Structures are given as structure tokens and as C-alpha cells.
């Protein structure tokens, strides 16, 4: 069949996409580069390893791999609801938080709808919105503080805007949305615009002033907080993420979700990991130690950096006088986008 004939059959939004090119596996790099030791930092994983309680829980599933997983992931849902003091129906899990982001886009977005993101940030928000044919409005972080301009964001919301997507701590800056800005977003964005707050790295946060959007789940507005087991819990290979939201939003996303999206090993591991406070603490402490080491070395080298609240961090761009936004764009141009590989 001619390519032109095939192209007529493909949805227009697919032409906007470039396939994701993942980072090479360590084994492949080792062979390719002839290196004996590789320290892998490119996916912001937990170098301490997996929660031991999660490993134990997986063992318990080994005898029943011939069975389909629990399609409602009830054990995991129960564990998450208990951990967060929310109703079980407010929890929805995905095959990685990437799938959660995909479910959000599939549930809310269509042709002509708009979603706002604030660059630089994680690339999946745009990816899934684009698949659905929605328009992604790109705002920029403040050129001087790399913080979020709430006024800028509020001003960019049109009647067509269905989602505002923010990330705290942000990938790639590692910076938090400060408490006052979070409160303003929750209270001042139109209630029917879904505020998505991606908190993939929040368990690494040590700043006592930090506020999770989960504190606002009772507010009368559309709000969804996304978390993952891929980072501090050391379960990236198993692919589990989840969202905390209202029962109604979780219900609609549940209609879109494929029946067995979380496998049995992942369900058991994640349900155990959420209660593994010791592993979470040890991972956070190791990250803090790593940060201190790196900050010290970077200072010695005279390399400016942003003080991160996550397990990733960025070089601090040096602001040349009198050049605001254009500089910000240039400074972040080193942040890779699809298809050369996203950060994270
Ligand atoms: C900010 C952010 N959100 C979400 C994800 C997706 O993580 P996962 O799909 O492994 O849960 C990542 C991955 O790096 C990330 O950096």
C-alpha cells in the first residue's frame, strides 16, 4: 500500500508526535562504550534500590502468576486510601504515573480544548494532550526566580482551557511551587478547570514550608494530585503511579482505564512500599547526602546550580542584565525534549 493511502487513515494528531526514544539500558552502554562502571543518573531513579517490604510482597504473588491481577487493585487502593486518609474511591492507579497523565488527557481533552503547561517541565503532559488533539499553551517560568507566575497563569486561562498542569518539585528545576502560589492556584483558577499537580518527587522534599496539593483535596474545585512509585520507592521497573482526586473524577477516569492496567506483582509491591517508612526515610537521607556532596563539588568548580527539592537538579542559568524571557528560553534549551529523551 502506498504511504499516501495509509496517511489518510491516520488521525491528524498522530502527525504531531515524535516517538519517545528512551535512554539506553546500562548493559548496552557498557558494551558500546567499553566501560566497566556506569553511574546511571538520567532517569531520576532511587539509587538505594527497592523497598525491602515491596520485594517481600512480590514473593507472595509468585505462585499465582497464572491468574489475572485484581482489576480494581483493591489492596493497593486500600493501602493508598489509608496512607492519605482519603476515601478509596478517590484513588486511581496507573501503569506508572505516565499512564495516569494519559488517562487524564483521554478523559478530559479533545479537539479544540486547551491545556496550560509552564516550561521547562516534564514532557508527557504535552505528549498526551497532543494525542487527543488538544492545544497546549506554553508559559515560561519566571526568568529571575524560576518560580511560577500565578498571575501569568490565571491570565492565560481561556474558555477553552480544561486543564492546568504544574509540577512540584518541578522536573527539571527541582524547585517547589511555594505555599502561597499553590493556595492561589487552588482558590483562583476557575473551579471547572482541572488543576493537575504532578508530585512525582514530593517524597524527597525536605523544605518544611512545602505544601502538597493533596492538602486541598476537599476544596470545591477540580483537582488531581499525581504521585509515583518509580522514584523514592524504587519500583520504576514495575510501573505504578496513582492519582488522588475527587470520587467523580476518579470515576470518569476509571471508565477510560484498561481493565488490568496494574499487574499483580506491581500491586502487591506498591501496597507494601507505601507503608515502608524506613525505606522512604533512608532514601531521602541518601539523597540529602548526595546533594551535599554534589553542591560542595559544584561550588569548588564554580558551577552555579539550583537548590533542588528532588533527586534531580539543574544548572542555574546566569541571567545577563536586561534580558529576561529570551534568556530563560536559551538557558533551558539544554533540557532535552522528545525525541532526544526527556528528563526523568
Ligand atoms: C515529573 C514527572 N512526572 C511523572 C513521571 C513519570 O513517572 P512514572 O511513569 O515512572 O510514574 C516522571 C518520570 O520521570 C517525572 O519526572
Short mmCIF file of C-alpha atoms and ligand atoms in Angstrom, two decimals:
data_model
loop_
_atom_site.label_atom_id
_atom_site.label_comp_id
_atom_site.label_asym_id
_atom_site.label_seq_id
_atom_site.Cartn_x
_atom_site.Cartn_y
_atom_site.Cartn_z
CA UNK A 1 0.00 0.00 0.00
CA UNK A 2 1.27 3.49 -0.80
CA UNK A 3 2.27 5.69 2.12
CA UNK A 4 -0.14 8.41 0.98
CA UNK A 5 -3.08 5.98 1.25
CA UNK A 6 -2.03 4.98 4.76
CA UNK A 7 -1.59 8.60 5.85
CA UNK A 8 -5.20 9.39 5.01
CA UNK A 9 -6.28 6.75 7.50
CA UNK A 10 -4.21 8.11 10.42
CA UNK A 11 -5.64 10.59 12.96
CA UNK A 12 -4.21 14.09 12.29
CA UNK A 13 -2.82 14.46 15.84
CA UNK A 14 -0.52 11.45 15.30
CA UNK A 15 1.45 13.51 12.76
CA UNK A 16 2.27 15.97 15.56
CA UNK A 17 4.05 13.28 17.60
CA UNK A 18 7.62 12.07 17.58
CA UNK A 19 8.19 8.63 19.08
CA UNK A 20 9.76 8.60 22.52
CA UNK A 21 13.37 7.44 22.46
CA UNK A 22 14.21 6.02 25.89
CA UNK A 23 17.68 6.15 27.43
CA UNK A 24 19.82 3.13 26.56
CA UNK A 25 19.98 0.30 29.09
CA UNK A 26 23.18 0.25 31.18
CA UNK A 27 24.28 -3.09 29.70
CA UNK A 28 24.08 -1.71 26.18
CA UNK A 29 26.04 1.42 27.13
CA UNK A 30 28.66 -0.63 28.92
CA UNK A 31 29.25 -2.72 25.79
CA UNK A 32 29.09 0.23 23.43
CA UNK A 33 31.49 2.42 25.40
CA UNK A 34 33.67 -0.34 26.86
CA UNK A 35 33.18 1.00 30.39
CA UNK A 36 33.30 -1.25 33.46
CA UNK A 37 31.34 1.07 35.78
CA UNK A 38 28.43 3.29 34.87
CA UNK A 39 26.58 5.52 37.33
CA UNK A 40 23.09 5.92 35.91
CA UNK A 41 21.55 9.27 36.78
CA UNK A 42 19.47 10.04 33.70
CA UNK A 43 16.07 8.76 34.86
CA UNK A 44 15.95 10.09 38.45
CA UNK A 45 15.59 6.62 39.92
CA UNK A 46 16.32 5.58 43.50
CA UNK A 47 19.96 4.50 43.69
CA UNK A 48 19.37 2.92 47.10
CA UNK A 49 17.17 0.31 45.45
CA UNK A 50 13.71 -1.09 46.04
CA UNK A 51 11.78 -1.06 49.30
CA UNK A 52 12.57 -4.41 51.00
CA UNK A 53 8.92 -4.72 52.05
CA UNK A 54 7.93 -4.42 48.40
CA UNK A 55 10.33 -7.20 47.41
CA UNK A 56 8.89 -9.46 50.08
CA UNK A 57 5.34 -8.72 48.98
CA UNK A 58 6.18 -9.62 45.38
CA UNK A 59 7.43 -13.03 46.51
CA UNK A 60 3.96 -13.75 47.86
CA UNK A 61 2.50 -13.35 44.35
CA UNK A 62 4.86 -15.73 42.57
CA UNK A 63 2.56 -18.73 42.95
CA UNK A 64 -0.37 -17.08 41.21
CA UNK A 65 1.10 -15.53 38.08
CA UNK A 66 -1.26 -17.71 36.01
CA UNK A 67 -4.15 -15.55 37.30
CA UNK A 68 -5.18 -12.11 36.06
CA UNK A 69 -4.48 -9.32 38.52
CA UNK A 70 -7.24 -7.74 40.62
CA UNK A 71 -8.82 -5.39 38.08
CA UNK A 72 -9.79 -2.93 40.82
CA UNK A 73 -6.36 -3.14 42.57
CA UNK A 74 -8.26 -3.22 45.84
CA UNK A 75 -5.33 -3.96 48.16
CA UNK A 76 -3.32 -1.11 46.68
CA UNK A 77 -6.31 1.23 46.67
CA UNK A 78 -6.99 0.41 50.33
CA UNK A 79 -3.34 0.97 51.30
CA UNK A 80 -3.23 4.32 49.48
CA UNK A 81 -6.54 5.49 50.93
CA UNK A 82 -5.30 4.62 54.43
CA UNK A 83 -1.96 6.35 53.88
CA UNK A 84 -3.61 9.53 52.60
CA UNK A 85 -6.72 9.49 54.81
CA UNK A 86 -8.98 9.69 51.77
CA UNK A 87 -11.86 7.57 50.52
CA UNK A 88 -10.87 4.54 48.42
CA UNK A 89 -12.95 5.90 45.55
CA UNK A 90 -10.74 8.98 45.40
CA UNK A 91 -7.77 6.86 44.31
CA UNK A 92 -6.99 5.71 40.79
CA UNK A 93 -3.78 3.93 39.82
CA UNK A 94 -1.96 3.71 36.53
CA UNK A 95 0.82 1.82 34.81
CA UNK A 96 3.29 4.43 36.01
CA UNK A 97 2.11 7.97 36.62
CA UNK A 98 2.65 8.37 32.90
CA UNK A 99 -0.49 6.32 32.40
CA UNK A 100 -2.29 8.50 34.95
CA UNK A 101 -1.36 11.52 32.81
CA UNK A 102 -2.60 9.70 29.73
CA UNK A 103 -5.91 8.84 31.44
CA UNK A 104 -6.39 12.49 32.39
CA UNK A 105 -5.91 13.57 28.77
CA UNK A 106 -8.22 10.81 27.44
CA UNK A 107 -10.91 11.70 29.98
CA UNK A 108 -10.87 15.48 29.60
CA UNK A 109 -9.32 16.60 26.31
CA UNK A 110 -10.45 16.67 22.72
CA UNK A 111 -10.03 18.78 19.57
CA UNK A 112 -10.23 22.49 20.32
CA UNK A 113 -9.59 22.14 24.06
CA UNK A 114 -6.62 23.81 25.71
CA UNK A 115 -4.18 22.72 28.39
CA UNK A 116 -1.64 25.04 30.01
CA UNK A 117 1.88 23.93 30.98
CA UNK A 118 4.74 26.01 32.37
CA UNK A 119 8.11 25.37 30.72
CA UNK A 120 10.55 23.90 31.27
CA UNK A 121 8.72 20.92 32.67
CA UNK A 122 8.07 17.20 32.17
CA UNK A 123 7.27 16.43 28.54
CA UNK A 124 4.49 13.84 28.99
CA UNK A 125 1.81 16.45 29.77
CA UNK A 126 2.15 17.85 26.28
CA UNK A 127 2.54 14.42 24.69
CA UNK A 128 -0.78 13.02 25.90
CA UNK A 129 -2.69 16.25 25.28
CA UNK A 130 -1.37 16.34 21.73
CA UNK A 131 -2.51 12.76 21.08
CA UNK A 132 -6.02 13.88 21.99
CA UNK A 133 -5.79 16.77 19.51
CA UNK A 134 -5.83 19.44 22.23
CA UNK A 135 -3.86 22.67 22.04
CA UNK A 136 -1.04 23.04 24.55
CA UNK A 137 -0.41 26.59 25.75
CA UNK A 138 3.21 27.01 26.86
CA UNK A 139 4.03 29.58 29.53
CA UNK A 140 7.53 30.12 30.96
CA UNK A 141 8.85 30.07 34.49
CA UNK A 142 9.86 33.49 35.84
CA UNK A 143 13.27 34.37 34.36
CA UNK A 144 14.73 35.57 37.69
CA UNK A 145 13.38 33.11 40.27
CA UNK A 146 12.36 30.14 38.07
CA UNK A 147 9.12 30.26 40.01
CA UNK A 148 5.60 30.11 38.68
CA UNK A 149 3.81 33.34 37.79
CA UNK A 150 0.32 32.71 39.15
CA UNK A 151 -0.92 35.96 37.59
CA UNK A 152 0.52 34.91 34.22
CA UNK A 153 -1.15 31.56 34.53
CA UNK A 154 -4.53 32.95 35.54
CA UNK A 155 -4.32 35.40 32.66
CA UNK A 156 -3.72 32.58 30.14
CA UNK A 157 -6.89 30.67 31.02
CA UNK A 158 -9.49 30.95 28.25
CA UNK A 159 -12.98 29.45 27.95
CA UNK A 160 -11.41 26.57 26.05
CA UNK A 161 -8.92 25.74 28.82
CA UNK A 162 -9.76 22.44 30.54
CA UNK A 163 -6.50 21.62 32.33
CA UNK A 164 -3.67 23.50 34.02
CA UNK A 165 -0.78 21.16 34.65
CA UNK A 166 2.01 22.02 37.11
CA UNK A 167 4.79 20.04 38.75
CA UNK A 168 6.20 20.36 42.29
CA UNK A 169 9.09 19.84 42.77
CA UNK A 170 9.43 20.54 39.10
CA UNK A 171 11.36 18.40 36.67
CA UNK A 172 13.92 19.70 35.61
CA UNK A 173 14.43 22.59 38.08
CA UNK A 174 13.86 20.63 41.32
CA UNK A 175 12.07 23.71 42.67
CA UNK A 176 8.81 23.75 44.63
CA UNK A 177 5.68 25.73 43.97
CA UNK A 178 5.65 27.89 47.09
CA UNK A 179 2.73 27.60 49.53
CA UNK A 180 1.21 30.98 48.65
CA UNK A 181 1.25 30.23 44.92
CA UNK A 182 -0.28 26.79 45.46
CA UNK A 183 -3.07 28.32 47.51
CA UNK A 184 -3.74 30.93 44.85
CA UNK A 185 -3.85 28.29 42.11
CA UNK A 186 -6.34 26.21 44.06
CA UNK A 187 -8.54 29.15 45.02
CA UNK A 188 -8.29 31.44 41.99
CA UNK A 189 -8.28 29.16 38.94
CA UNK A 190 -11.82 28.65 37.62
CA UNK A 191 -13.28 25.69 39.54
CA UNK A 192 -14.15 23.76 36.40
CA UNK A 193 -10.56 23.85 35.10
CA UNK A 194 -8.81 20.67 36.28
CA UNK A 195 -5.70 21.62 38.24
CA UNK A 196 -3.24 18.73 37.81
CA UNK A 197 -0.35 18.82 40.28
CA UNK A 198 2.37 16.30 39.46
CA UNK A 199 4.18 15.43 42.70
CA UNK A 200 6.34 12.58 41.35
CA UNK A 201 9.29 13.71 43.51
CA UNK A 202 7.45 15.07 46.53
CA UNK A 203 8.62 12.31 48.91
CA UNK A 204 12.15 13.71 48.52
CA UNK A 205 11.14 17.17 49.76
CA UNK A 206 12.83 18.34 52.96
CA UNK A 207 11.77 22.02 52.96
CA UNK A 208 9.34 22.32 55.86
CA UNK A 209 7.44 25.12 54.12
CA UNK A 210 6.49 22.79 51.25
CA UNK A 211 2.79 22.25 50.61
CA UNK A 212 1.37 19.28 48.75
CA UNK A 213 -1.75 19.92 46.70
CA UNK A 214 -3.19 16.85 48.45
CA UNK A 215 -3.97 19.24 51.35
CA UNK A 216 -6.59 20.84 49.12
CA UNK A 217 -8.46 17.71 48.03
CA UNK A 218 -11.54 18.79 49.98
CA UNK A 219 -11.79 22.10 48.12
CA UNK A 220 -14.77 22.58 45.88
CA UNK A 221 -12.81 22.53 42.62
CA UNK A 222 -11.45 20.09 40.01
CA UNK A 223 -8.09 18.96 41.38
CA UNK A 224 -5.88 15.93 40.81
CA UNK A 225 -2.59 15.10 42.53
CA UNK A 226 -0.35 12.62 40.74
CA UNK A 227 2.30 10.51 42.53
CA UNK A 228 4.53 7.63 41.53
CA UNK A 229 6.23 4.53 42.91
CA UNK A 230 9.04 4.93 40.35
CA UNK A 231 11.11 7.41 42.32
CA UNK A 232 11.61 7.19 46.09
CA UNK A 233 10.02 3.72 46.35
CA UNK A 234 12.48 2.28 43.83
CA UNK A 235 9.84 0.49 41.75
CA UNK A 236 10.38 2.12 38.34
CA UNK A 237 10.54 -1.24 36.53
CA UNK A 238 7.13 -2.33 37.82
CA UNK A 239 5.31 0.79 36.56
CA UNK A 240 2.91 2.05 39.22
CA UNK A 241 1.65 5.58 39.71
CA UNK A 242 -1.57 6.92 41.16
CA UNK A 243 -3.82 9.92 41.42
CA UNK A 244 -5.72 11.39 44.35
CA UNK A 245 -8.74 13.34 43.21
CA UNK A 246 -12.50 13.56 43.72
CA UNK A 247 -14.65 10.43 43.55
CA UNK A 248 -16.33 11.83 40.43
CA UNK A 249 -13.10 12.49 38.53
CA UNK A 250 -11.65 9.10 39.56
CA UNK A 251 -14.91 7.51 38.40
CA UNK A 252 -14.69 9.03 34.91
CA UNK A 253 -11.00 8.15 34.61
CA UNK A 254 -11.91 4.61 35.67
CA UNK A 255 -14.16 4.33 32.61
CA UNK A 256 -11.18 5.04 30.35
CA UNK A 257 -8.68 2.82 32.16
CA UNK A 258 -7.92 -0.57 30.59
CA UNK A 259 -9.12 -3.49 32.75
CA UNK A 260 -5.86 -4.94 34.11
CA UNK A 261 -3.52 -1.95 33.90
CA UNK A 262 -1.52 -2.83 37.03
CA UNK A 263 0.00 -6.30 37.22
CA UNK A 264 -0.18 -8.42 40.38
CA UNK A 265 3.48 -8.02 41.33
CA UNK A 266 3.22 -4.27 40.99
CA UNK A 267 0.01 -4.09 43.04
CA UNK A 268 1.50 -6.12 45.89
CA UNK A 269 4.83 -4.29 45.82
CA UNK A 270 3.29 -0.82 45.78
CA UNK A 271 0.79 -1.62 48.56
CA UNK A 272 3.71 -2.72 50.75
CA UNK A 273 6.03 0.11 49.73
CA UNK A 274 3.62 2.87 50.72
CA UNK A 275 3.90 1.66 54.32
CA UNK A 276 7.69 1.32 54.26
CA UNK A 277 8.58 4.44 56.20
CA UNK A 278 12.12 3.19 56.94
CA UNK A 279 12.99 2.82 53.25
CA UNK A 280 11.45 6.20 52.44
CA UNK A 281 13.49 7.85 55.23
CA UNK A 282 16.72 6.11 54.21
CA UNK A 283 16.22 7.09 50.58
CA UNK A 284 15.54 10.71 51.50
CA UNK A 285 18.61 10.77 53.74
CA UNK A 286 20.81 9.30 51.00
CA UNK A 287 19.52 11.89 48.56
CA UNK A 288 20.33 14.69 51.01
CA UNK A 289 23.84 13.32 51.45
CA UNK A 290 24.28 13.14 47.67
CA UNK A 291 23.04 16.70 47.31
CA UNK A 292 25.53 17.96 49.93
CA UNK A 293 28.37 16.16 48.15
CA UNK A 294 27.44 17.48 44.72
CA UNK A 295 26.79 21.02 45.92
CA UNK A 296 30.25 21.05 47.54
CA UNK A 297 31.96 19.85 44.37
CA UNK A 298 29.99 22.22 42.13
CA UNK A 299 30.91 25.15 44.38
CA UNK A 300 34.58 24.17 44.11
CA UNK A 301 34.22 24.09 40.32
CA UNK A 302 32.30 27.38 40.28
CA UNK A 303 29.30 25.80 38.58
CA UNK A 304 26.06 27.53 39.62
CA UNK A 305 23.13 25.23 40.43
CA UNK A 306 19.52 25.41 41.60
CA UNK A 307 19.00 24.05 45.14
CA UNK A 308 16.78 21.08 44.47
CA UNK A 309 13.95 19.53 46.49
CA UNK A 310 14.02 16.38 44.36
CA UNK A 311 16.58 13.76 43.30
CA UNK A 312 17.42 15.68 40.13
CA UNK A 313 18.88 19.10 39.69
CA UNK A 314 19.73 21.75 37.15
CA UNK A 315 22.50 24.19 36.49
CA UNK A 316 21.43 27.72 37.46
CA UNK A 317 21.39 29.85 34.34
CA UNK A 318 23.31 33.10 34.83
CA UNK A 319 20.98 35.96 33.99
CA UNK A 320 22.59 38.56 31.76
CA UNK A 321 21.40 42.07 32.60
CA UNK A 322 18.38 43.39 30.73
CA UNK A 323 17.49 40.12 29.07
CA UNK A 324 14.60 38.34 30.68
CA UNK A 325 12.41 35.82 28.93
CA UNK A 326 14.58 35.30 25.83
CA UNK A 327 17.44 34.31 28.10
CA UNK A 328 15.29 31.85 30.01
CA UNK A 329 14.46 30.11 26.76
CA UNK A 330 18.11 29.85 25.81
CA UNK A 331 19.21 28.77 29.26
CA UNK A 332 16.82 25.85 29.24
CA UNK A 333 17.50 24.87 25.67
CA UNK A 334 19.80 22.18 27.02
CA UNK A 335 16.80 20.43 28.60
CA UNK A 336 16.14 17.60 26.18
CA UNK A 337 12.69 17.22 24.70
CA UNK A 338 11.21 14.33 22.77
CA UNK A 339 12.55 12.57 20.79
CA UNK A 340 16.10 13.03 22.08
CA UNK A 341 14.93 11.86 25.51
CA UNK A 342 13.01 13.63 28.23
CA UNK A 343 14.35 14.35 31.66
CA UNK A 344 13.06 11.76 34.02
C1 LIG B 1 7.71 14.92 36.84
C2 LIG B 1 7.47 13.52 36.42
N1 LIG B 1 6.22 13.06 36.42
C3 LIG B 1 5.93 11.80 36.06
C4 LIG B 1 6.93 10.93 35.67
C5 LIG B 1 6.54 9.56 35.21
O1 LIG B 1 6.96 8.60 36.07
P1 LIG B 1 6.35 7.13 36.05
O2 LIG B 1 5.57 6.96 34.79
O3 LIG B 1 7.53 6.25 36.11
O4 LIG B 1 5.49 7.04 37.26
C6 LIG B 1 8.26 11.36 35.66
C7 LIG B 1 9.32 10.45 35.24
O5 LIG B 1 10.48 10.74 35.23
C8 LIG B 1 8.54 12.69 36.04
O6 LIG B 1 9.77 13.18 36.05
#
